């Protein structure tokens, strides 16, 4: 039996190194032996596809990724876990652990240096406190990766996967659907971790698109529009955009009308195409065209 699927082994290595869990770093480690093989098996890792893992913790998922991929580079912020990982992953010569902050690390350089050829995927049981910033960073930087498979809080997974134009959608749904096709893979119960989180988790895979699903006149403005639209979910699009973009309601209403959108529409009703139309229309208004 592989020792890293044995909760007693994981606990004993952690305690041998005097490790205590940090809530601030989102440290909930997987101990359910069926979750990591399932996650690693669905992330696209194989003998021609390298993997970047964010937050290896004690190395339980890393272990499964290393079995499937020719190379795994794992980025861990917490220095205290380096000796733990050196011990738990000592049987592998295809794993490299980097002590760095995934929010600051230059991923383009990492991919150029560590995976000069072949496909790359990202796989991570994310520290939940950085779910949105890390996902947005990975997507906005247009990294040359095929897919991003992550475990996140179930509620965040629902929001991320929700199609724009549906009730459950939010700013992150529109941003995510611009870069990829998200897929809900499976749920994970709180009892699968030590310590157990309060909420359920889910594993999702973001399949990176070659082209965005809609043409956008100005990407920066598009994301500004999306963010502003959802700033005040309960208000109308007209009110939210006026407040979020510091424009008068009259200007916003003219732009919405030109895009064929009623002033009392709500952000959650907008499809990707409609966000793109609003962006084009507002772009004209901002550049002085009427
Ligand atoms: N992969 C392990 C598992 O599934 O058991 C641990 C997952 S735990 C939810 C999140 C991990 O991310 C922890 O090891 C934590 O120290 C690490 N982490 C937190 N913030 C980080 C950051 N900014 N950059 C890299 N790793 C980070």
CSV table of C-alpha atoms and ligand atoms in Angstrom, one decimal:
chain,number,residue,atom,x,y,z
A,1,UNK,CA,0.0,0.0,0.0
A,2,UNK,CA,1.2,3.5,-0.9
A,3,UNK,CA,2.0,5.2,2.5
A,4,UNK,CA,0.6,8.5,1.4
A,5,UNK,CA,-2.9,7.2,1.3
A,6,UNK,CA,-2.6,6.2,4.9
A,7,UNK,CA,-3.8,8.8,7.3
A,8,UNK,CA,-1.7,7.5,10.2
A,9,UNK,CA,1.4,7.8,8.1
A,10,UNK,CA,0.6,11.4,7.1
A,11,UNK,CA,-0.2,12.3,10.7
A,12,UNK,CA,3.0,10.7,11.9
A,13,UNK,CA,5.3,12.5,9.4
A,14,UNK,CA,3.6,15.8,10.2
A,15,UNK,CA,4.0,15.4,13.9
A,16,UNK,CA,7.6,14.1,13.5
A,17,UNK,CA,8.4,17.5,11.9
A,18,UNK,CA,6.5,19.4,14.6
A,19,UNK,CA,4.0,20.7,11.9
A,20,UNK,CA,0.9,22.5,13.0
A,21,UNK,CA,-1.8,23.5,10.6
A,22,UNK,CA,-2.1,27.2,9.6
A,23,UNK,CA,-5.6,28.4,9.1
A,24,UNK,CA,-4.3,31.6,7.5
A,25,UNK,CA,-2.6,29.5,4.8
A,26,UNK,CA,-5.8,27.5,4.1
A,27,UNK,CA,-4.2,24.3,5.2
A,28,UNK,CA,-6.8,21.5,5.1
A,29,UNK,CA,-4.9,18.4,3.9
A,30,UNK,CA,-6.6,15.6,2.0
A,31,UNK,CA,-6.6,12.3,3.8
A,32,UNK,CA,-9.4,10.5,1.9
A,33,UNK,CA,-7.4,7.9,-0.1
A,34,UNK,CA,-9.9,7.9,-3.0
A,35,UNK,CA,-9.8,11.6,-3.8
A,36,UNK,CA,-6.3,12.3,-5.0
A,37,UNK,CA,-6.1,9.4,-7.5
A,38,UNK,CA,-9.5,10.5,-8.9
A,39,UNK,CA,-8.3,14.1,-9.2
A,40,UNK,CA,-4.9,13.3,-10.6
A,41,UNK,CA,-6.5,10.8,-13.0
A,42,UNK,CA,-8.8,13.5,-14.4
A,43,UNK,CA,-6.4,16.5,-14.7
A,44,UNK,CA,-4.8,15.4,-17.9
A,45,UNK,CA,-1.4,14.3,-16.5
A,46,UNK,CA,0.4,11.7,-18.5
A,47,UNK,CA,3.9,10.7,-19.7
A,48,UNK,CA,3.9,13.6,-22.2
A,49,UNK,CA,2.2,16.1,-20.0
A,50,UNK,CA,3.9,18.0,-17.2
A,51,UNK,CA,2.1,19.2,-14.1
A,52,UNK,CA,2.3,22.3,-12.0
A,53,UNK,CA,0.8,21.9,-8.5
A,54,UNK,CA,0.0,24.8,-6.2
A,55,UNK,CA,0.2,24.1,-2.5
A,56,UNK,CA,1.4,20.4,-2.2
A,57,UNK,CA,1.0,20.4,1.6
A,58,UNK,CA,2.2,17.0,2.7
A,59,UNK,CA,2.4,15.7,-0.9
A,60,UNK,CA,-0.6,13.4,-1.1
A,61,UNK,CA,-1.8,14.8,-4.4
A,62,UNK,CA,1.8,15.3,-5.6
A,63,UNK,CA,2.4,11.6,-5.1
A,64,UNK,CA,-0.5,10.7,-7.4
A,65,UNK,CA,0.5,13.3,-10.0
A,66,UNK,CA,4.1,12.0,-10.0
A,67,UNK,CA,2.9,8.5,-10.7
A,68,UNK,CA,1.1,9.7,-13.9
A,69,UNK,CA,3.2,12.6,-15.2
A,70,UNK,CA,6.8,12.7,-16.4
A,71,UNK,CA,7.4,15.8,-14.3
A,72,UNK,CA,5.7,17.7,-11.5
A,73,UNK,CA,6.7,21.1,-10.2
A,74,UNK,CA,5.0,21.9,-6.9
A,75,UNK,CA,4.9,25.4,-5.5
A,76,UNK,CA,4.6,25.6,-1.7
A,77,UNK,CA,4.6,28.9,0.3
A,78,UNK,CA,5.0,27.3,3.7
A,79,UNK,CA,8.7,26.7,4.4
A,80,UNK,CA,7.9,24.3,7.3
A,81,UNK,CA,6.5,21.8,4.7
A,82,UNK,CA,9.8,21.5,2.8
A,83,UNK,CA,11.3,18.8,5.1
A,84,UNK,CA,8.0,17.0,5.2
A,85,UNK,CA,7.8,17.0,1.4
A,86,UNK,CA,11.5,15.9,1.1
A,87,UNK,CA,10.5,12.9,3.2
A,88,UNK,CA,7.1,12.0,1.7
A,89,UNK,CA,8.2,12.4,-1.9
A,90,UNK,CA,11.7,10.9,-1.5
A,91,UNK,CA,10.8,8.0,-3.8
A,92,UNK,CA,10.4,10.2,-6.8
A,93,UNK,CA,13.0,11.7,-9.1
A,94,UNK,CA,10.5,13.6,-11.2
A,95,UNK,CA,9.2,16.0,-8.6
A,96,UNK,CA,10.6,19.5,-7.9
A,97,UNK,CA,9.4,21.5,-5.0
A,98,UNK,CA,9.7,25.3,-5.2
A,99,UNK,CA,9.3,27.4,-2.1
A,100,UNK,CA,7.4,30.4,-3.4
A,101,UNK,CA,4.1,32.4,-3.4
A,102,UNK,CA,1.8,31.3,-6.2
A,103,UNK,CA,0.3,34.8,-6.2
A,104,UNK,CA,3.7,36.3,-7.1
A,105,UNK,CA,5.6,33.6,-9.0
A,106,UNK,CA,6.4,34.2,-12.7
A,107,UNK,CA,4.5,31.2,-14.1
A,108,UNK,CA,5.5,32.0,-17.7
A,109,UNK,CA,9.2,31.7,-16.7
A,110,UNK,CA,8.5,28.6,-14.7
A,111,UNK,CA,6.9,26.9,-17.7
A,112,UNK,CA,9.8,28.0,-20.0
A,113,UNK,CA,12.4,26.8,-17.6
A,114,UNK,CA,10.9,23.6,-16.4
A,115,UNK,CA,8.7,22.4,-19.3
A,116,UNK,CA,10.4,23.7,-22.5
A,117,UNK,CA,8.4,21.2,-24.6
A,118,UNK,CA,5.2,19.2,-24.3
A,119,UNK,CA,1.9,20.0,-22.8
A,120,UNK,CA,1.4,21.4,-19.2
A,121,UNK,CA,-1.6,21.2,-16.9
A,122,UNK,CA,-2.2,22.8,-13.5
A,123,UNK,CA,-3.6,20.7,-10.6
A,124,UNK,CA,-4.2,21.9,-7.1
A,125,UNK,CA,-6.2,21.6,-3.9
A,126,UNK,CA,-6.3,25.4,-3.6
A,127,UNK,CA,-6.0,27.2,-0.3
A,128,UNK,CA,-9.5,28.6,-0.4
A,129,UNK,CA,-8.5,32.1,0.7
A,130,UNK,CA,-6.8,32.7,-2.7
A,131,UNK,CA,-9.3,30.9,-5.0
A,132,UNK,CA,-10.4,33.9,-7.0
A,133,UNK,CA,-7.2,35.9,-7.3
A,134,UNK,CA,-5.1,32.8,-8.2
A,135,UNK,CA,-7.6,31.6,-10.8
A,136,UNK,CA,-8.0,35.0,-12.3
A,137,UNK,CA,-4.2,35.4,-12.4
A,138,UNK,CA,-3.7,32.0,-14.1
A,139,UNK,CA,-6.3,32.8,-16.7
A,140,UNK,CA,-5.5,36.4,-17.4
A,141,UNK,CA,-1.8,35.6,-17.9
A,142,UNK,CA,-2.8,33.3,-20.7
A,143,UNK,CA,-0.4,30.6,-19.6
A,144,UNK,CA,0.3,28.0,-22.2
A,145,UNK,CA,-1.5,25.2,-20.3
A,146,UNK,CA,-4.2,22.9,-21.5
A,147,UNK,CA,-6.3,22.7,-18.4
A,148,UNK,CA,-6.5,23.8,-14.7
A,149,UNK,CA,-8.0,21.3,-12.3
A,150,UNK,CA,-8.7,22.6,-8.9
A,151,UNK,CA,-10.5,21.8,-5.7
A,152,UNK,CA,-12.4,24.7,-4.3
A,153,UNK,CA,-15.3,25.3,-2.0
A,154,UNK,CA,-18.5,23.9,-3.5
A,155,UNK,CA,-20.1,27.3,-3.5
A,156,UNK,CA,-17.2,28.8,-5.4
A,157,UNK,CA,-17.3,25.9,-7.8
A,158,UNK,CA,-21.0,26.5,-8.5
A,159,UNK,CA,-20.4,30.2,-9.2
A,160,UNK,CA,-17.3,29.5,-11.4
A,161,UNK,CA,-19.1,26.9,-13.5
A,162,UNK,CA,-22.5,28.8,-13.8
A,163,UNK,CA,-23.1,30.0,-17.3
A,164,UNK,CA,-23.4,33.8,-17.7
A,165,UNK,CA,-27.0,34.7,-18.1
A,166,UNK,CA,-28.2,32.3,-15.4
A,167,UNK,CA,-29.1,33.1,-11.8
A,168,UNK,CA,-26.1,31.5,-10.2
A,169,UNK,CA,-23.6,33.5,-12.3
A,170,UNK,CA,-21.3,36.2,-11.0
A,171,UNK,CA,-18.4,38.3,-12.3
A,172,UNK,CA,-16.1,35.3,-12.0
A,173,UNK,CA,-18.4,33.1,-14.1
A,174,UNK,CA,-18.2,35.6,-17.0
A,175,UNK,CA,-14.4,36.0,-16.6
A,176,UNK,CA,-13.9,32.2,-16.5
A,177,UNK,CA,-16.1,31.5,-19.5
A,178,UNK,CA,-14.1,34.0,-21.5
A,179,UNK,CA,-10.9,31.9,-21.2
A,180,UNK,CA,-12.2,28.4,-20.7
A,181,UNK,CA,-14.9,25.9,-20.6
A,182,UNK,CA,-15.4,25.0,-16.9
A,183,UNK,CA,-16.5,21.5,-15.9
A,184,UNK,CA,-17.8,20.2,-12.5
A,185,UNK,CA,-16.0,16.9,-11.9
A,186,UNK,CA,-17.0,15.7,-8.4
A,187,UNK,CA,-17.8,16.8,-4.8
A,188,UNK,CA,-15.6,16.2,-1.8
A,189,UNK,CA,-17.0,16.0,1.8
A,190,UNK,CA,-15.5,17.9,4.7
A,191,UNK,CA,-14.5,14.6,6.4
A,192,UNK,CA,-12.0,14.0,3.6
A,193,UNK,CA,-9.6,16.5,5.1
A,194,UNK,CA,-7.6,17.2,8.3
A,195,UNK,CA,-8.6,19.5,9.8
A,196,UNK,CA,-12.1,19.2,8.4
A,197,UNK,CA,-13.4,22.5,6.8
A,198,UNK,CA,-16.9,23.7,7.6
A,199,UNK,CA,-18.1,23.4,4.0
A,200,UNK,CA,-18.3,21.0,1.2
A,201,UNK,CA,-15.7,21.1,-1.6
A,202,UNK,CA,-15.7,20.3,-5.3
A,203,UNK,CA,-13.2,19.5,-8.0
A,204,UNK,CA,-13.6,21.4,-11.3
A,205,UNK,CA,-11.6,21.4,-14.5
A,206,UNK,CA,-11.2,24.5,-16.6
A,207,UNK,CA,-10.5,23.4,-20.2
A,208,UNK,CA,-8.6,26.3,-21.7
A,209,UNK,CA,-10.1,27.6,-25.0
A,210,UNK,CA,-8.0,28.5,-28.0
A,211,UNK,CA,-10.2,31.5,-28.7
A,212,UNK,CA,-12.6,33.4,-26.4
A,213,UNK,CA,-16.3,32.5,-27.2
A,214,UNK,CA,-17.2,36.1,-28.1
A,215,UNK,CA,-15.3,38.9,-29.8
A,216,UNK,CA,-14.6,41.8,-27.5
A,217,UNK,CA,-13.7,45.3,-28.7
A,218,UNK,CA,-11.7,46.2,-25.6
A,219,UNK,CA,-10.7,43.4,-23.1
A,220,UNK,CA,-9.8,45.7,-20.3
A,221,UNK,CA,-13.1,47.6,-20.5
A,222,UNK,CA,-15.0,44.2,-20.9
A,223,UNK,CA,-13.7,43.0,-17.5
A,224,UNK,CA,-14.3,46.4,-16.0
A,225,UNK,CA,-17.9,46.2,-17.2
A,226,UNK,CA,-18.4,42.6,-15.9
A,227,UNK,CA,-17.0,43.6,-12.5
A,228,UNK,CA,-19.0,46.8,-12.2
A,229,UNK,CA,-22.2,45.0,-13.4
A,230,UNK,CA,-22.0,42.5,-10.4
A,231,UNK,CA,-20.9,45.1,-7.8
A,232,UNK,CA,-24.4,45.5,-6.5
A,233,UNK,CA,-26.2,42.2,-7.5
A,234,UNK,CA,-29.6,43.3,-6.3
A,235,UNK,CA,-29.6,46.6,-8.2
A,236,UNK,CA,-30.3,47.0,-11.9
A,237,UNK,CA,-27.5,46.9,-14.4
A,238,UNK,CA,-28.0,50.6,-15.1
A,239,UNK,CA,-27.5,51.5,-11.4
A,240,UNK,CA,-24.5,49.1,-10.9
A,241,UNK,CA,-22.8,50.3,-14.1
A,242,UNK,CA,-23.4,53.9,-13.3
A,243,UNK,CA,-21.8,53.5,-9.8
A,244,UNK,CA,-19.1,51.1,-10.8
A,245,UNK,CA,-17.9,53.1,-13.8
A,246,UNK,CA,-18.6,56.6,-12.4
A,247,UNK,CA,-20.8,57.5,-15.3
A,248,UNK,CA,-24.2,59.2,-15.3
A,249,UNK,CA,-27.3,57.1,-15.5
A,250,UNK,CA,-28.3,58.9,-18.6
A,251,UNK,CA,-25.0,57.9,-20.3
A,252,UNK,CA,-25.3,54.3,-19.2
A,253,UNK,CA,-28.9,54.1,-20.3
A,254,UNK,CA,-28.1,55.4,-23.7
A,255,UNK,CA,-25.3,52.9,-24.1
A,256,UNK,CA,-27.5,50.1,-22.9
A,257,UNK,CA,-30.3,51.1,-25.3
A,258,UNK,CA,-27.7,51.1,-28.2
A,259,UNK,CA,-26.7,47.5,-27.2
A,260,UNK,CA,-30.4,46.6,-27.2
A,261,UNK,CA,-30.6,46.0,-23.4
A,262,UNK,CA,-33.4,47.3,-21.2
A,263,UNK,CA,-32.3,49.7,-18.4
A,264,UNK,CA,-33.9,47.5,-15.8
A,265,UNK,CA,-32.0,44.3,-16.8
A,266,UNK,CA,-29.8,42.6,-14.1
A,267,UNK,CA,-26.2,41.5,-14.4
A,268,UNK,CA,-27.1,37.8,-13.9
A,269,UNK,CA,-29.4,37.9,-17.0
A,270,UNK,CA,-26.5,39.0,-19.3
A,271,UNK,CA,-24.9,36.5,-21.6
A,272,UNK,CA,-21.3,36.7,-22.8
A,273,UNK,CA,-22.5,38.3,-26.0
A,274,UNK,CA,-24.5,40.9,-24.2
A,275,UNK,CA,-21.5,41.9,-22.0
A,276,UNK,CA,-19.5,42.2,-25.2
A,277,UNK,CA,-22.3,44.4,-26.8
A,278,UNK,CA,-22.4,46.6,-23.7
A,279,UNK,CA,-18.6,47.0,-23.8
A,280,UNK,CA,-18.7,48.0,-27.4
A,281,UNK,CA,-21.5,50.5,-26.8
A,282,UNK,CA,-19.8,52.0,-23.7
A,283,UNK,CA,-16.5,52.1,-25.6
A,284,UNK,CA,-18.2,54.4,-28.2
A,285,UNK,CA,-19.7,56.5,-25.4
A,286,UNK,CA,-16.3,56.8,-23.7
A,287,UNK,CA,-14.5,57.8,-26.9
A,288,UNK,CA,-17.0,60.5,-27.5
A,289,UNK,CA,-19.0,58.8,-30.4
A,290,UNK,CA,-22.7,59.1,-30.0
B,1,LIG,N1,-2.2,19.6,-1.7
B,1,LIG,C1,-2.4,19.4,-0.3
B,1,LIG,C2,-3.5,18.4,0.0
B,1,LIG,O1,-4.4,18.3,-0.9
B,1,LIG,O2,-3.6,17.8,1.0
B,1,LIG,C3,-2.6,20.6,0.6
B,1,LIG,C4,-3.7,21.5,0.2
B,1,LIG,S1,-4.0,22.8,1.3
B,1,LIG,C5,-5.7,23.1,1.0
B,1,LIG,C6,-3.3,24.3,0.5
B,1,LIG,C7,-1.8,24.3,0.4
B,1,LIG,O3,-1.4,25.5,-0.2
B,1,LIG,C8,-1.1,24.3,1.8
B,1,LIG,O4,0.0,23.5,1.7
B,1,LIG,C9,-0.6,25.8,1.9
B,1,LIG,O5,0.6,25.9,2.7
B,1,LIG,C10,-0.3,26.2,0.5
B,1,LIG,N2,-0.4,27.6,0.2
B,1,LIG,C11,-1.2,28.6,0.8
B,1,LIG,N3,-1.0,29.8,0.2
B,1,LIG,C12,-0.1,29.5,-0.8
B,1,LIG,C13,0.4,30.4,-1.8
B,1,LIG,N4,0.1,31.7,-1.8
B,1,LIG,N5,1.3,29.9,-2.7
B,1,LIG,C14,1.6,28.6,-2.7
B,1,LIG,N6,1.1,27.7,-1.8
B,1,LIG,C15,0.3,28.2,-0.8
